[in-house]
PDB file of C-alpha atoms in Angstrom:
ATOM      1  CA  UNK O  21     141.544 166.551  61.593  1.00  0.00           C
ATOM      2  CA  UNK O  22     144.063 168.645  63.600  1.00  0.00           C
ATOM      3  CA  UNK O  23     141.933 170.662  65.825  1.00  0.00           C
ATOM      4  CA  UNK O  24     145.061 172.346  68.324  1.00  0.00           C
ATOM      5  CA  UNK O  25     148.173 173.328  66.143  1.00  0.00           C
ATOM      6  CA  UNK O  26     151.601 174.563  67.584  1.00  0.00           C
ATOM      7  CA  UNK O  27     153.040 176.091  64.081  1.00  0.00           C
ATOM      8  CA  UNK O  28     156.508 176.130  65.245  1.00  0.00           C
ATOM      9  CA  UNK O  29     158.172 172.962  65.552  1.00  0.00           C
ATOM     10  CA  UNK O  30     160.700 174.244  67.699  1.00  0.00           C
ATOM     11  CA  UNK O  31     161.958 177.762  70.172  1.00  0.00           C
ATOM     12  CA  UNK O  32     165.363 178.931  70.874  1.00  0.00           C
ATOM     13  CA  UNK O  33     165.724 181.846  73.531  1.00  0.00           C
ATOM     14  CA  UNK O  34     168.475 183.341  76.032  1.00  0.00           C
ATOM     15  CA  UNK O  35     168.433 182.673  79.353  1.00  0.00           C
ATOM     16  CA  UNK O  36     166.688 184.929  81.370  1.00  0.00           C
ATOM     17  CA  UNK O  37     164.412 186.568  78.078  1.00  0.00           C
ATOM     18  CA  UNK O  38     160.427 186.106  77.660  1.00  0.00           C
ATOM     19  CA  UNK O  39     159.408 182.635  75.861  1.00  0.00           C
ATOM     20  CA  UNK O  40     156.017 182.674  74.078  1.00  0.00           C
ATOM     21  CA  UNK O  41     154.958 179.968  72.502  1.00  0.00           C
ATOM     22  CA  UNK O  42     151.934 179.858  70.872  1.00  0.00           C
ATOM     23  CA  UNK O  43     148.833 177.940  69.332  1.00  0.00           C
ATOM     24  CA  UNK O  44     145.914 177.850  67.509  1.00  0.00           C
ATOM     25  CA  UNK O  45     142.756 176.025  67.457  1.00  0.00           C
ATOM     26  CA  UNK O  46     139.751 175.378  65.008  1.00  0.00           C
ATOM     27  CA  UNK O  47     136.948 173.997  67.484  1.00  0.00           C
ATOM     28  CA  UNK O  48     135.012 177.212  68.518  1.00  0.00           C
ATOM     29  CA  UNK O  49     133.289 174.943  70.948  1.00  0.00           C
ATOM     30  CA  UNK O  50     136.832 174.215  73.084  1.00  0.00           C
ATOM     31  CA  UNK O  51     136.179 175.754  76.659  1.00  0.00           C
ATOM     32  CA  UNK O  52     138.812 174.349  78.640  1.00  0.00           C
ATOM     33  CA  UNK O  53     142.834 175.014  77.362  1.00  0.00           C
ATOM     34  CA  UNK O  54     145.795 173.315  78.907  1.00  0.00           C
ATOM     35  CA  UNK O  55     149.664 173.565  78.644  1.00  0.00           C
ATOM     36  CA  UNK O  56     151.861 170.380  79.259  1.00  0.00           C
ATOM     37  CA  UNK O  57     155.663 170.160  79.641  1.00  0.00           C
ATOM     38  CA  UNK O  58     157.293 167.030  78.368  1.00  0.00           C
ATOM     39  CA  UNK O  59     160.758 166.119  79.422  1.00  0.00           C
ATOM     40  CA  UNK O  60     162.025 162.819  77.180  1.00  0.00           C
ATOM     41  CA  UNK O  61     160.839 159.539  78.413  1.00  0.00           C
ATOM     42  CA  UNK O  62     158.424 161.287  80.747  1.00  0.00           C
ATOM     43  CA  UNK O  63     154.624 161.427  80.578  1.00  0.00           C
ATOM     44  CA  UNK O  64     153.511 165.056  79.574  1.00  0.00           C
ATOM     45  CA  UNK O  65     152.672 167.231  83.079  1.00  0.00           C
ATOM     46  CA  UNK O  66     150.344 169.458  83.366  1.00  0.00           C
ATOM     47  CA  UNK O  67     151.945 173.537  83.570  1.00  0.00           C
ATOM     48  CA  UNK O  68     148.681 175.828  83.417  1.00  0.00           C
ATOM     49  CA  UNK O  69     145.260 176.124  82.356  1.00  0.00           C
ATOM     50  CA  UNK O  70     142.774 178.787  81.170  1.00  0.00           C
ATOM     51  CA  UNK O  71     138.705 178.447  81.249  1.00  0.00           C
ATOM     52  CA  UNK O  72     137.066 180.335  77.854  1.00  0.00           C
ATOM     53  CA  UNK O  73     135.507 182.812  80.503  1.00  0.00           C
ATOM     54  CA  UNK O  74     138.797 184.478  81.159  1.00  0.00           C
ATOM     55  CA  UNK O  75     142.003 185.738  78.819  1.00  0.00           C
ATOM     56  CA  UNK O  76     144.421 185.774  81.142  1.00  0.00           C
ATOM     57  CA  UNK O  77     145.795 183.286  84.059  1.00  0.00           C
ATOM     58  CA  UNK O  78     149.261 183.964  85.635  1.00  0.00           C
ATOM     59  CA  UNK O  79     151.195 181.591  87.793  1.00  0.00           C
ATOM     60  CA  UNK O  80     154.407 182.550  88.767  1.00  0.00           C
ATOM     61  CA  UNK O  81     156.785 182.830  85.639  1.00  0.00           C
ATOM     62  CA  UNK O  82     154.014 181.040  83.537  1.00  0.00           C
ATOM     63  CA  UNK O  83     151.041 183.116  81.784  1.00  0.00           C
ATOM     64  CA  UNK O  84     148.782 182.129  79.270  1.00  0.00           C
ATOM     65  CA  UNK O  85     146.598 184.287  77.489  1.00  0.00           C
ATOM     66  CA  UNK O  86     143.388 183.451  75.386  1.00  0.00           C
ATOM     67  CA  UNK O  87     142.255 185.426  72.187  1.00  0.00           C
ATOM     68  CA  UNK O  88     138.830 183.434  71.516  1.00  0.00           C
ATOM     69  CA  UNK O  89     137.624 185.656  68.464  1.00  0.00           C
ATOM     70  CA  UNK O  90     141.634 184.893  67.126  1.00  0.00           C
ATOM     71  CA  UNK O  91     141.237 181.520  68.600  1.00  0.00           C
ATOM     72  CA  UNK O  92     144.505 181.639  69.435  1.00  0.00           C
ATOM     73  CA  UNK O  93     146.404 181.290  73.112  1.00  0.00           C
ATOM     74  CA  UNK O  94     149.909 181.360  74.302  1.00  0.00           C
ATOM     75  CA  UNK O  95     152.399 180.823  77.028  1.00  0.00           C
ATOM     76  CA  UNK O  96     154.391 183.159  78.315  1.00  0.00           C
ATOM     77  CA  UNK O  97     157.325 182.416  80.029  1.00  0.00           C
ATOM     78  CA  UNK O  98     159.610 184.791  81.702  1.00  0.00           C
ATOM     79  CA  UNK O  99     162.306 184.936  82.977  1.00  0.00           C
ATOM     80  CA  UNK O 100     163.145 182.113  80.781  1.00  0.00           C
ATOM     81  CA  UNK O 101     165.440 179.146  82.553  1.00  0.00           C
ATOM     82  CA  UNK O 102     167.629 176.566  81.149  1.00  0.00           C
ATOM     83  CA  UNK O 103     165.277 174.181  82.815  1.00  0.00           C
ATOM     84  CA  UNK O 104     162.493 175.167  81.203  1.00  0.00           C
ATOM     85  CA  UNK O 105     163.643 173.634  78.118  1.00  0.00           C
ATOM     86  CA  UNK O 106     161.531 170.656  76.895  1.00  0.00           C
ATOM     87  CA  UNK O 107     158.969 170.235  74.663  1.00  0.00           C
ATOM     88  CA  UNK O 108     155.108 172.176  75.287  1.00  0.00           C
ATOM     89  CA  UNK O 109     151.998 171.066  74.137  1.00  0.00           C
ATOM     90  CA  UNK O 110     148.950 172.990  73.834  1.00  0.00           C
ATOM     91  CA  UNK O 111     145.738 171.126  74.493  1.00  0.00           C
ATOM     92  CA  UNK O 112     142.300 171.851  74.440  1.00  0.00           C
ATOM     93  CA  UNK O 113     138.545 170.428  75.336  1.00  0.00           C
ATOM     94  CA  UNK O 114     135.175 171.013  74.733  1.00  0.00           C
ATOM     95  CA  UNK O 115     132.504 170.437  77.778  1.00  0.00           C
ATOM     96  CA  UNK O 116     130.388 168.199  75.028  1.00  0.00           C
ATOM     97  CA  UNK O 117     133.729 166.259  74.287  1.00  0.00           C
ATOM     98  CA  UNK O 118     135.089 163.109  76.015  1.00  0.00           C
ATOM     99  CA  UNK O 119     138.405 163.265  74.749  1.00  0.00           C
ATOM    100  CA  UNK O 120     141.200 166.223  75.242  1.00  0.00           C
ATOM    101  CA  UNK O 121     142.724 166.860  71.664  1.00  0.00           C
ATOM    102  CA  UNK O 122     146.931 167.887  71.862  1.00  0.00           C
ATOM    103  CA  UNK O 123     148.851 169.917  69.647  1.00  0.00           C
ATOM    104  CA  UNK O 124     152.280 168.662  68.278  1.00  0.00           C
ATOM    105  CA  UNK O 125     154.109 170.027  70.602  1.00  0.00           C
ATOM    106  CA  UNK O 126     156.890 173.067  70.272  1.00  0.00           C
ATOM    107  CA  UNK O 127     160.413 172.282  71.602  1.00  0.00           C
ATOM    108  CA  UNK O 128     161.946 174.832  73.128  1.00  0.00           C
ATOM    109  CA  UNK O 129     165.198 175.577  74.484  1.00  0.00           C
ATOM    110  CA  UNK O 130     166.816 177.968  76.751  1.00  0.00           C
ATOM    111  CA  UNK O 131     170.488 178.770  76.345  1.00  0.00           C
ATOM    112  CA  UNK O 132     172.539 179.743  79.215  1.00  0.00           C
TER     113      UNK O 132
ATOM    114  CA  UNK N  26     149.111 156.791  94.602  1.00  0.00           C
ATOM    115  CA  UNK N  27     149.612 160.217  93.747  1.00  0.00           C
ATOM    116  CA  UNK N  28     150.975 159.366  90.084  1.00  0.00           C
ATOM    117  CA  UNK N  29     149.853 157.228  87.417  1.00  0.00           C
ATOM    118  CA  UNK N  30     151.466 154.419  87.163  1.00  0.00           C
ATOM    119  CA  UNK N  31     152.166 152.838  83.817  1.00  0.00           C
ATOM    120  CA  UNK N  32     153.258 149.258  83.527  1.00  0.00           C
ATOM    121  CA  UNK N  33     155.873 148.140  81.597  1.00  0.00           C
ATOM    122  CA  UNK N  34     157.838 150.727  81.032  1.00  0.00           C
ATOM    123  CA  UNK N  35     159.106 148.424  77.425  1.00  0.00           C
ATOM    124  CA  UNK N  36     157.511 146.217  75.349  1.00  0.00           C
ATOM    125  CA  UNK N  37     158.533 144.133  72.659  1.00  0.00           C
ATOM    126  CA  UNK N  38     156.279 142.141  70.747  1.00  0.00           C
ATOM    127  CA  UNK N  39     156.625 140.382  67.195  1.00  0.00           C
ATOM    128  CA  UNK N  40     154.332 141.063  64.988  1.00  0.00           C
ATOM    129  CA  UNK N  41     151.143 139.228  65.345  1.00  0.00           C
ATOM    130  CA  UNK N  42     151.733 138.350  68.345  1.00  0.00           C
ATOM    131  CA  UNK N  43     149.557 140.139  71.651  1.00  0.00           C
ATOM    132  CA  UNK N  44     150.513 142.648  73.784  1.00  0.00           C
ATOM    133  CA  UNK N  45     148.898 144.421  77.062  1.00  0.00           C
ATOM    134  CA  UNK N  46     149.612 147.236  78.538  1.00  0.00           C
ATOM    135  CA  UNK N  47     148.825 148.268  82.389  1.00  0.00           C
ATOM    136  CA  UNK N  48     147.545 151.569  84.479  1.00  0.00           C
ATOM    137  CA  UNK N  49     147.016 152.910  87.771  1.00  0.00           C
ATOM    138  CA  UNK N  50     145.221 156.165  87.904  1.00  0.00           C
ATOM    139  CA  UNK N  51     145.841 158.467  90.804  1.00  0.00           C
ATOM    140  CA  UNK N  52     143.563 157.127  93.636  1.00  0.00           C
ATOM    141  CA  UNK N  53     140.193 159.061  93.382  1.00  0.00           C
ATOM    142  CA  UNK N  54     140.464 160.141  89.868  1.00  0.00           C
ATOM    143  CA  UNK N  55     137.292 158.953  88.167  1.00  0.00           C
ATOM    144  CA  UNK N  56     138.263 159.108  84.660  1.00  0.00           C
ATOM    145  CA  UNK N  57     140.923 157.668  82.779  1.00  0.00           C
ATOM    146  CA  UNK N  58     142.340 158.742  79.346  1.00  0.00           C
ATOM    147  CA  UNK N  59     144.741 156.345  76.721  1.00  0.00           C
ATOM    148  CA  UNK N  60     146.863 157.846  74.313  1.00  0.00           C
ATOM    149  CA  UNK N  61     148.629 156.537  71.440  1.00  0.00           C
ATOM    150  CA  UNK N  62     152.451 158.823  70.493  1.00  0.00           C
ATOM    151  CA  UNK N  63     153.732 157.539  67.091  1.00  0.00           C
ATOM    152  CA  UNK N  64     157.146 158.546  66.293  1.00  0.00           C
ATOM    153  CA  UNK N  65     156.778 162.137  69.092  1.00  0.00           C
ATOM    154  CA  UNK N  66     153.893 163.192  67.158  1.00  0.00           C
ATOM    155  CA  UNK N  67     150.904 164.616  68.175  1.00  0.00           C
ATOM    156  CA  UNK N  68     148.675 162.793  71.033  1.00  0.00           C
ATOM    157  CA  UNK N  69     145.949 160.619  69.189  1.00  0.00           C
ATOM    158  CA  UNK N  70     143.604 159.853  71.826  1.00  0.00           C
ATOM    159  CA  UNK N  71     142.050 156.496  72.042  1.00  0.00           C
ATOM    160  CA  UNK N  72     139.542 155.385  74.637  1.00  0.00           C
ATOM    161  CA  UNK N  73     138.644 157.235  77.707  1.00  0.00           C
ATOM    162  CA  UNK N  74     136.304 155.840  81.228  1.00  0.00           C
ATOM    163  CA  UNK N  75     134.637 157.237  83.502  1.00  0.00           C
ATOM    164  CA  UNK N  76     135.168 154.642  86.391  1.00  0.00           C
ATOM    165  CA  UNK N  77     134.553 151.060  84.768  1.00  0.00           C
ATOM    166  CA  UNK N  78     132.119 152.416  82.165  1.00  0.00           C
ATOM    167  CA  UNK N  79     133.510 153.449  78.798  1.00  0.00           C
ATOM    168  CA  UNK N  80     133.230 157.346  78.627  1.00  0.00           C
ATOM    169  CA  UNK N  81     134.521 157.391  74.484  1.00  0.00           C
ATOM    170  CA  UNK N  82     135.719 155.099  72.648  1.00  0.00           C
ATOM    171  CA  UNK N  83     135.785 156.544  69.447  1.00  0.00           C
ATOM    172  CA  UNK N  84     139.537 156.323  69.036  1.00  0.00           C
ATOM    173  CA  UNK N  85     139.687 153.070  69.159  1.00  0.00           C
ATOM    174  CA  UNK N  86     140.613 150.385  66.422  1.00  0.00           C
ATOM    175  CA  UNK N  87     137.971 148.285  67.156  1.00  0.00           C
ATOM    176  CA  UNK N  88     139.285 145.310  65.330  1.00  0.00           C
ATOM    177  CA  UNK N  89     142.603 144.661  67.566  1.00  0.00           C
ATOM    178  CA  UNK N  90     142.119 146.892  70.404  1.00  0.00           C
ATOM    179  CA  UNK N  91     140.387 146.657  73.698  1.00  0.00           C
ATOM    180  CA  UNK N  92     140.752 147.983  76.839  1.00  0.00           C
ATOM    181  CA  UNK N  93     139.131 148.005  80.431  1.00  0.00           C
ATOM    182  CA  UNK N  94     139.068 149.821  83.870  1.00  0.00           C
ATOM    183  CA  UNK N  95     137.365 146.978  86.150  1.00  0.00           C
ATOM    184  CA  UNK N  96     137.353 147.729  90.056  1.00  0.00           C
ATOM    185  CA  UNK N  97     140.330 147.289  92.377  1.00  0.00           C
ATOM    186  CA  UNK N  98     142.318 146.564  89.263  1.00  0.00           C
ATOM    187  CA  UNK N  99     144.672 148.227  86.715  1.00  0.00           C
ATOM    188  CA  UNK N 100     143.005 149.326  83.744  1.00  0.00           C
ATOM    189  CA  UNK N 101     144.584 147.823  81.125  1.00  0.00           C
ATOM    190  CA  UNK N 102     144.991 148.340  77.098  1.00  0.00           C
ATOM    191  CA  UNK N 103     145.447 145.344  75.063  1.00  0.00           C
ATOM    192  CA  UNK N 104     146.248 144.869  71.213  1.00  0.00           C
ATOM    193  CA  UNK N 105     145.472 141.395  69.925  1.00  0.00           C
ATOM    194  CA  UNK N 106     147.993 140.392  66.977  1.00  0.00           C
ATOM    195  CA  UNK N 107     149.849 143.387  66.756  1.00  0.00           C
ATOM    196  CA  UNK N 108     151.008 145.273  63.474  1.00  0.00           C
ATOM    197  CA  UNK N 109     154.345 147.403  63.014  1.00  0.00           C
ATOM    198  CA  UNK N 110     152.191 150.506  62.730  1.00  0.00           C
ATOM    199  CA  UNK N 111     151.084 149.921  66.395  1.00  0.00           C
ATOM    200  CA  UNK N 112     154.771 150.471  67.518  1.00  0.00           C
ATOM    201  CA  UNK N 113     154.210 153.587  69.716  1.00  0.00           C
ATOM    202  CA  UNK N 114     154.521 155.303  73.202  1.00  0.00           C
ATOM    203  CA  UNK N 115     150.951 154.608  75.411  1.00  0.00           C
ATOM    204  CA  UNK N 116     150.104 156.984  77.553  1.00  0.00           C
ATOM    205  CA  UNK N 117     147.852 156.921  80.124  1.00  0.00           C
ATOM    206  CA  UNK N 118     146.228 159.819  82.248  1.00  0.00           C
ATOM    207  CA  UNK N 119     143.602 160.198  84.830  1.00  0.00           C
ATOM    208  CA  UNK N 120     141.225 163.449  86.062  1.00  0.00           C
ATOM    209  CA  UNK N 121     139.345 164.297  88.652  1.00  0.00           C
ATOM    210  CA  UNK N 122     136.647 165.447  86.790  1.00  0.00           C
ATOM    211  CA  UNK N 123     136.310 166.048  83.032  1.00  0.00           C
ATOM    212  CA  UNK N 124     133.552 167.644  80.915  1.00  0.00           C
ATOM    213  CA  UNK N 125     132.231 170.080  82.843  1.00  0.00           C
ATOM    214  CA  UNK N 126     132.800 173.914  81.555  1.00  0.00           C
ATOM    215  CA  UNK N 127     132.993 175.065  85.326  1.00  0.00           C
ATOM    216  CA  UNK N 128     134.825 172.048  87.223  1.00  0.00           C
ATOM    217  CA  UNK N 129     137.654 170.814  84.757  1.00  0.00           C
ATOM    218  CA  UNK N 130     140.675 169.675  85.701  1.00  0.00           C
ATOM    219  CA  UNK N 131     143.913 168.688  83.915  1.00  0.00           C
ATOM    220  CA  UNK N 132     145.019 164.800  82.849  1.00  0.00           C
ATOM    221  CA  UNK N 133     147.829 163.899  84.783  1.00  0.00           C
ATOM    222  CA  UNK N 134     149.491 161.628  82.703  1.00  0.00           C
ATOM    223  CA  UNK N 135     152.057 158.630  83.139  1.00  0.00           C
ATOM    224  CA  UNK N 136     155.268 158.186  81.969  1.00  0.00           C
ATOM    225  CA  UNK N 137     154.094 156.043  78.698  1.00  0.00           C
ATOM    226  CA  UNK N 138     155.059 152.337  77.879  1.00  0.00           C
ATOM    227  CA  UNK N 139     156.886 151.962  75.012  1.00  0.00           C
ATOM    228  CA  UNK N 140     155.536 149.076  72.813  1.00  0.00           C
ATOM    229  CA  UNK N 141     157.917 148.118  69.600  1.00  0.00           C
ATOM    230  CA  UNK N 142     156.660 145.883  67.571  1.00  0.00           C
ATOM    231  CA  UNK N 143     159.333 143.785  65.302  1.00  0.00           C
TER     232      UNK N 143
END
């Protein structure tokens, strides 16, 4: 059972325009959310997180914002760089969970 | 260390035969986390400790797979007579602290070992 999905397989935007990628999850009980950045043969690392009591966490170019009644959240990124291009993966846990479940991941790239 | 390290980076293995697969978590991360990537595919999570005590393992193939986080050691992931489905990247991660609605903190994760199984 797919629990975090990423919809779009892939992302192509301009340098220096607003990325948002975005996911959605079924598990209303998910309280933590997590984005990873995954360059190839690299482990994923970790890029922001948002707790279920907020909507909202910036960090520098990065913001992700949480819609629980949508269940829905997304990453903003802007202004977009040609370094930011890799491949994102939502992820998401539940405080009664012992695992963190991953979306598929949404490869984007950023064209000079 | 400050990373997890995953060893080896490659693995090749025919098919039946065993393979094992090593981690470091990042010095004073209690938990550990192993994930199975078929084919860059989602993350199917497998077993996870909290120090040497199994936290979940209810990813786990029980039949062929084991794993273990003992002290002063790697933890390590091992597949006894291995099948061509098993070919896959392993990741491992490690977290401070994990399941707690106030106190989480992300998995930092390795860099994988590749296992292909011929």
């Amino acid at each position: 059972d797919q629990q975090v999905k990423q919809n779009s397989p892939s992302l192509s935007v301009q340098e220096g325009r607003i990325s948002i990628l975005n996911c959605d999850y079924t598990n209303s009980m998910f309280d933590y959310f997590l984005w990873y950045k995954k360059y190839p043969a690299e482990g994923p690392t970790f890029l922001i997180s948002i707790s279920s009591i907020k909507d909202k966490n910036e960090d520098g170019r990065f913001t992700v914002f949480l819609n629980k009644s949508a269940k829905h959240l997304s990453l903003h990124i802007v202004p977009s760089q040609p370094g930011d291009s890799a491949v994102y993966f939502c992820a998401a846990t539940a405080s009664a969970n012992n695992d963190m479940r991953f979306g598929a991941g949404t490869r984007l790239t950023v064209k000079p | 260390g400050e990373e997890v390290a995953q060893t080896p980076k490659h693995l090749v293995r025919g098919e039946g035969q065993k393979a094992k697969l090593y981690c470091a978590p990042i010095k004073g991360h209690s938990y550990v986390f192993w994930y199975q990537q078929v084919l860059k595919n989602e993350f199917k999570f497998l077993i996870s400790f909290q120090n040497e005590n199994v936290f979940d393992e209810t990813g786990m193939p029980k039949e062929r797979f084991s794993a273990k986080c003992l002290p002063n050691s790697p933890c390590s992931l091992e597949i006894q007579a291995t099948k061509l489905e098993d070919s896959a990247v392993y990741f491992c991660a490690s977290s401070q602290r994990f399941g707690d609605s106030q106190y989480n903190s992300p998995l930092h994760f390795g860099n994988g070992t590749r296992l292909t199984v011929t």
